[in-house]
N, CA and C atoms as an extended XYZ file, in Angstrom:
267
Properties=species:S:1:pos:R:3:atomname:S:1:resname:S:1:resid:I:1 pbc="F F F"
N        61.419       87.512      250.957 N   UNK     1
C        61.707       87.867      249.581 CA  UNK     1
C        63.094       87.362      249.158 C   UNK     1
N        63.859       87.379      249.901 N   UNK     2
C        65.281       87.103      249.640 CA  UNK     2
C        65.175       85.437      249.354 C   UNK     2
N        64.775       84.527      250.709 N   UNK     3
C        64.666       83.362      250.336 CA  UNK     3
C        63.938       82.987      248.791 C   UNK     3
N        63.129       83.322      248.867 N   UNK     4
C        62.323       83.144      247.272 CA  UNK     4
C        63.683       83.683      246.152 C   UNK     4
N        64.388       84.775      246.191 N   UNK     5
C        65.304       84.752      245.042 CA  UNK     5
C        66.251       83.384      245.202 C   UNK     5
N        66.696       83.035      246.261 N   UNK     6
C        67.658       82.474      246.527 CA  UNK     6
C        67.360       81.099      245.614 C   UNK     6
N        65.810       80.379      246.403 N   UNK     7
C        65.391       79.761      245.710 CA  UNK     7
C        65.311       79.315      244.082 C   UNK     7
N        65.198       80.497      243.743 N   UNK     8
C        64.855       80.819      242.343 CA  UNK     8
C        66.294       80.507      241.667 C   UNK     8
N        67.174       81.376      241.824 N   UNK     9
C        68.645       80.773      241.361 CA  UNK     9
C        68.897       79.496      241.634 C   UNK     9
N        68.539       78.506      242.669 N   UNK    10
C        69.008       77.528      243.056 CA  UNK    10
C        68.709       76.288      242.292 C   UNK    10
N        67.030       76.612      241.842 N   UNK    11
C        66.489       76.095      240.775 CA  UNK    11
C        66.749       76.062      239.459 C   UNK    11
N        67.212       77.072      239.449 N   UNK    12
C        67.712       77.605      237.406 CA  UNK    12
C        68.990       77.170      237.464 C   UNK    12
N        69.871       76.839      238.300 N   UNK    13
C        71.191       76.425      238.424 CA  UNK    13
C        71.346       75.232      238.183 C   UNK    13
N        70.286       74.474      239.431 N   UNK    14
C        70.442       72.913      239.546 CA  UNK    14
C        69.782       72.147      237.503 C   UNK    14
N        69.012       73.133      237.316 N   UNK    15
C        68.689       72.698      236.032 CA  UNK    15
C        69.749       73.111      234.868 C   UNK    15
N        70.304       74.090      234.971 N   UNK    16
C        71.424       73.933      233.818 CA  UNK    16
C        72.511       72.640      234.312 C   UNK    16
N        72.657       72.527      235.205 N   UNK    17
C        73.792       71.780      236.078 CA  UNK    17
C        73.245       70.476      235.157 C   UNK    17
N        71.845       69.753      235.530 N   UNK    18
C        71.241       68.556      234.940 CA  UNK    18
C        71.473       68.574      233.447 C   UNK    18
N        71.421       69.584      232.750 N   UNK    19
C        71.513       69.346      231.688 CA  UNK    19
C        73.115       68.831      230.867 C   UNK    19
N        73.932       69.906      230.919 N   UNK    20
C        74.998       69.629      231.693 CA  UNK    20
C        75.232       68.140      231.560 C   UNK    20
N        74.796       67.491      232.966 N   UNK    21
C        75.520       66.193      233.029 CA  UNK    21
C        74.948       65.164      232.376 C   UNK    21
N        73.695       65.460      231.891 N   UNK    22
C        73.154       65.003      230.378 CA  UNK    22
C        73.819       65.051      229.054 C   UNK    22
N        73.946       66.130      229.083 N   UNK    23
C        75.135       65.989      228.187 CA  UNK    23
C        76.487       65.402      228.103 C   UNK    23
N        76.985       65.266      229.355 N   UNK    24
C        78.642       64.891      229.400 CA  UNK    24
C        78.124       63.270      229.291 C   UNK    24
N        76.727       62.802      229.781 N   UNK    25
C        76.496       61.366      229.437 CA  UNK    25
C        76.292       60.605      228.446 C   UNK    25
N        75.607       61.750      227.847 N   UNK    26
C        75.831       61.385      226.017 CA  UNK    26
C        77.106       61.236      225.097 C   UNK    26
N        77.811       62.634      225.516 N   UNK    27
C        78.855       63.301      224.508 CA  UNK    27
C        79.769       62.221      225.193 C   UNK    27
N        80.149       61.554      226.346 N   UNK    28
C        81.071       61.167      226.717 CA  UNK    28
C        81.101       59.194      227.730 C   UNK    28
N        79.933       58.703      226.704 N   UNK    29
C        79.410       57.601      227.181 CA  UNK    29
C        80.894       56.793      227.362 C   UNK    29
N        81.487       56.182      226.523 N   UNK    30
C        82.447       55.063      226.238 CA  UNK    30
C        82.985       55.859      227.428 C   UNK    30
N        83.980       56.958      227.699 N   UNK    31
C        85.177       57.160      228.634 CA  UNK    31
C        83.776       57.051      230.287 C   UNK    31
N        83.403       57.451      230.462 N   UNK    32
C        82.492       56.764      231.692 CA  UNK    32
C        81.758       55.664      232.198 C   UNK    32
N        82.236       54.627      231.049 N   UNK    33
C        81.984       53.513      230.884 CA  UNK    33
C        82.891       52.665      231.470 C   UNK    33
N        84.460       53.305      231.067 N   UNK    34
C        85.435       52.579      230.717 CA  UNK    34
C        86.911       53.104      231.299 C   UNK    34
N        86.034       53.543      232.589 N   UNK    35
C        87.661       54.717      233.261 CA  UNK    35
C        86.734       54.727      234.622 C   UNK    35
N        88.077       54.555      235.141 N   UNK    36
C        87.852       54.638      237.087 CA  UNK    36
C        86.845       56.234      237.322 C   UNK    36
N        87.462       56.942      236.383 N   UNK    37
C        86.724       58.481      236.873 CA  UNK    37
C        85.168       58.409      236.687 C   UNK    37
N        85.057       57.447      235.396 N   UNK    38
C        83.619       57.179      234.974 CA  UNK    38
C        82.728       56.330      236.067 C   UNK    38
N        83.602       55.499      236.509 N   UNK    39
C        82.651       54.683      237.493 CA  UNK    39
C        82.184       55.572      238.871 C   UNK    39
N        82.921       56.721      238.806 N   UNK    40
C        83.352       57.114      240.198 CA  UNK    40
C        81.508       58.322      239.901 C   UNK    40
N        82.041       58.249      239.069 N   UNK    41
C        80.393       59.004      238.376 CA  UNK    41
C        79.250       58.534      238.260 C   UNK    41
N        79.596       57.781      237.761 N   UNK    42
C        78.225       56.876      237.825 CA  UNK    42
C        77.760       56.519      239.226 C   UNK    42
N        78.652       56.311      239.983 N   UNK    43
C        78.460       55.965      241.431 CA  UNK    43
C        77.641       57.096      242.135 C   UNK    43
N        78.347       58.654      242.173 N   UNK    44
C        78.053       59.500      242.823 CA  UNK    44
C        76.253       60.021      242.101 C   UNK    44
N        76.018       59.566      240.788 N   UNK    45
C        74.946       60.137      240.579 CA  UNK    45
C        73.851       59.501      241.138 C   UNK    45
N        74.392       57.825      241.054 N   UNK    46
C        73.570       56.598      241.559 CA  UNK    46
C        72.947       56.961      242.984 C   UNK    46
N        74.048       57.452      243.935 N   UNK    47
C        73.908       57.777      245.661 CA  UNK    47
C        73.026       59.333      245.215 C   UNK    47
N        73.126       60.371      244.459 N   UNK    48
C        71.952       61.216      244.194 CA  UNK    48
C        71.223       61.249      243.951 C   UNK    48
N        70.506       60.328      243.355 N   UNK    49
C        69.508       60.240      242.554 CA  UNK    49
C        68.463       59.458      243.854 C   UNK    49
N        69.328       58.449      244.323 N   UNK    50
C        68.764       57.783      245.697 CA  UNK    50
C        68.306       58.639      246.795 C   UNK    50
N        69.575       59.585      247.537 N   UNK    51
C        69.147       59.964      248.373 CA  UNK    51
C        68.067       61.181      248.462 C   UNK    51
N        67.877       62.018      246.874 N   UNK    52
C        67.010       62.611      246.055 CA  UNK    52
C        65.585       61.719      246.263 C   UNK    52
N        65.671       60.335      246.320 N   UNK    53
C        64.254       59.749      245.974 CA  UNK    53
C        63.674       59.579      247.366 C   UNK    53
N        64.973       59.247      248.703 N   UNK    54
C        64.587       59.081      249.785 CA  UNK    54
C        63.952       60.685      250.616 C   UNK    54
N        64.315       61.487      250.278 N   UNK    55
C        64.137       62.747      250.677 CA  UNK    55
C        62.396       62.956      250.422 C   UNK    55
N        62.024       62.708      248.761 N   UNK    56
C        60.523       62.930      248.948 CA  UNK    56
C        59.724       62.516      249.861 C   UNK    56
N        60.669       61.190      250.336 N   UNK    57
C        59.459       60.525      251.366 CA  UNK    57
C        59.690       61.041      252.601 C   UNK    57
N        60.416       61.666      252.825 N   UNK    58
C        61.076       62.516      254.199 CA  UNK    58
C        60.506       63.770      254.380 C   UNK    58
N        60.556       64.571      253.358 N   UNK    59
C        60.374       65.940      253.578 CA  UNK    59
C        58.699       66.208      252.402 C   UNK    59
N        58.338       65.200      251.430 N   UNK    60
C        57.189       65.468      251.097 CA  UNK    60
C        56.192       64.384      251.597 C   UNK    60
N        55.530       64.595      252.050 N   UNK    61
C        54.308       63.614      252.749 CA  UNK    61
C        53.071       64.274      252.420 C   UNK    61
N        53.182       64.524      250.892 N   UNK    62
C        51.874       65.292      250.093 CA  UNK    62
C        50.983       64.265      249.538 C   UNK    62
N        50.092       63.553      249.530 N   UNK    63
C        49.452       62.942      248.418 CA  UNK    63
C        48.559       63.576      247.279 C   UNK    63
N        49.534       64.011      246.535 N   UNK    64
C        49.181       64.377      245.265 CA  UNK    64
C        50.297       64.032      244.031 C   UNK    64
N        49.239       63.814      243.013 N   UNK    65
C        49.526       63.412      241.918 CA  UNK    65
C        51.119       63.725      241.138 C   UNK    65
N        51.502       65.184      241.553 N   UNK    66
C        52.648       65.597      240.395 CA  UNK    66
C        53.830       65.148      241.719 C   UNK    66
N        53.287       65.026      243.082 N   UNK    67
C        55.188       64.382      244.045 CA  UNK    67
C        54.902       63.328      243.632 C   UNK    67
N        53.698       62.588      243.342 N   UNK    68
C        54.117       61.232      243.497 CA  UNK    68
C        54.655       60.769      241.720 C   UNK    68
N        54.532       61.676      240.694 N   UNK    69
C        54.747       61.509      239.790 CA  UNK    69
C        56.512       62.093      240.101 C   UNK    69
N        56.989       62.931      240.284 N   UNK    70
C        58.654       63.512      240.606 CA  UNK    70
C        59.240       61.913      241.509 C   UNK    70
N        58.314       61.562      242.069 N   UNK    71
C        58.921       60.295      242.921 CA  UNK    71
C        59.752       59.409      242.187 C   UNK    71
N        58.916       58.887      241.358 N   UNK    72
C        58.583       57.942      240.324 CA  UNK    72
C        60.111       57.903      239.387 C   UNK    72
N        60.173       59.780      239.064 N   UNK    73
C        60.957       60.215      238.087 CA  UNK    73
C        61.910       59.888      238.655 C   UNK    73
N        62.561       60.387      240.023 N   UNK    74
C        63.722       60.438      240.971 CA  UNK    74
C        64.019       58.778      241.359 C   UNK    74
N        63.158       57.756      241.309 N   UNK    75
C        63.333       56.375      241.498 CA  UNK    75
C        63.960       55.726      239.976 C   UNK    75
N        63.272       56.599      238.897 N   UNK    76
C        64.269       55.704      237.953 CA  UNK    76
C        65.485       56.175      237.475 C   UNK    76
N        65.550       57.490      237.815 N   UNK    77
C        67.168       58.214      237.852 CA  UNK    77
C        67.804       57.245      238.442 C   UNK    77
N        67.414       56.956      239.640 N   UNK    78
C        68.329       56.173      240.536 CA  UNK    78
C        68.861       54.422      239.714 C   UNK    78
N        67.549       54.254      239.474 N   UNK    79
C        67.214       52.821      238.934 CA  UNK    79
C        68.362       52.659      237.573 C   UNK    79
N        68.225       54.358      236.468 N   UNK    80
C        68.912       54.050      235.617 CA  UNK    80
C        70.920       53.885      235.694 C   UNK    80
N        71.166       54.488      236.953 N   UNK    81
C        72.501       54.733      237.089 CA  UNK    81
C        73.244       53.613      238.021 C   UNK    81
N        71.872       53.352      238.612 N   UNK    82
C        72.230       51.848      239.730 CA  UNK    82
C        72.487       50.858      238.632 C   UNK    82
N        71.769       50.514      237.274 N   UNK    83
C        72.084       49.627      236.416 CA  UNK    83
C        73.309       49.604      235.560 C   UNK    83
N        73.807       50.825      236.032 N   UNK    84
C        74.972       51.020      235.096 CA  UNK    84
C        76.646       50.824      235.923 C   UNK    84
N        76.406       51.375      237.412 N   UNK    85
C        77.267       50.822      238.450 CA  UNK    85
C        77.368       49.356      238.482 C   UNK    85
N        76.437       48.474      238.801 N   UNK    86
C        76.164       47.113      239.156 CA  UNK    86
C        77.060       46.392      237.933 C   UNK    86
N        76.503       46.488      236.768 N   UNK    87
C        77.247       46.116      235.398 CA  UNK    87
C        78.385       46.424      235.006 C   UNK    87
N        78.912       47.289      236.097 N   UNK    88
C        80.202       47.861      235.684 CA  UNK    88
C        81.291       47.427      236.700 C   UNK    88
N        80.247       47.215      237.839 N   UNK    89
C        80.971       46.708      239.118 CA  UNK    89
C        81.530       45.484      239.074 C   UNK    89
């Protein structure tokens, strides 16, 4: 029971957290564009979003439709922030 709360916060957290840095990507495009701190961001989300995509294949070995659809999602997170490091690099 405890694990399941734990869970539960961990989830509602990590999703305000996402939103969050959705937002600071919008509200604050040009200075993360255009500042060492920004690249340093873009970097760290780039290596999350990756090691996030490598993990499904690690720890989910489900064949069904909605991991392999989260896969997908977690590959172009990666895809979108890797394009933004590389170009910046």
């Amino acid at each position: 029971k405890v694990n399941s709360g734990i869970m539960q916060i961990l989830n509602i957290q990590i999703i305000v957290f996402f939103f969050f840095l959705g937002f600071i990507c919008l509200k604050y495009s040009q200075e993360i564009l255009q500042t060492k701190l920004g690249f340093a961001f873009l970097v760290g989300n780039f290596i999350f979003w990756l090691v996030r995509a490598v993990n499904q294949f690690i720890f989910l070995k489900i064949n069904d439709f909605r991991v392999h659809f989260l896969t997908v999602i977690f590959i172009l997170g990666m895809i979108l922030f890797m394009i933004l490091v590389v170009n910046r690099g």
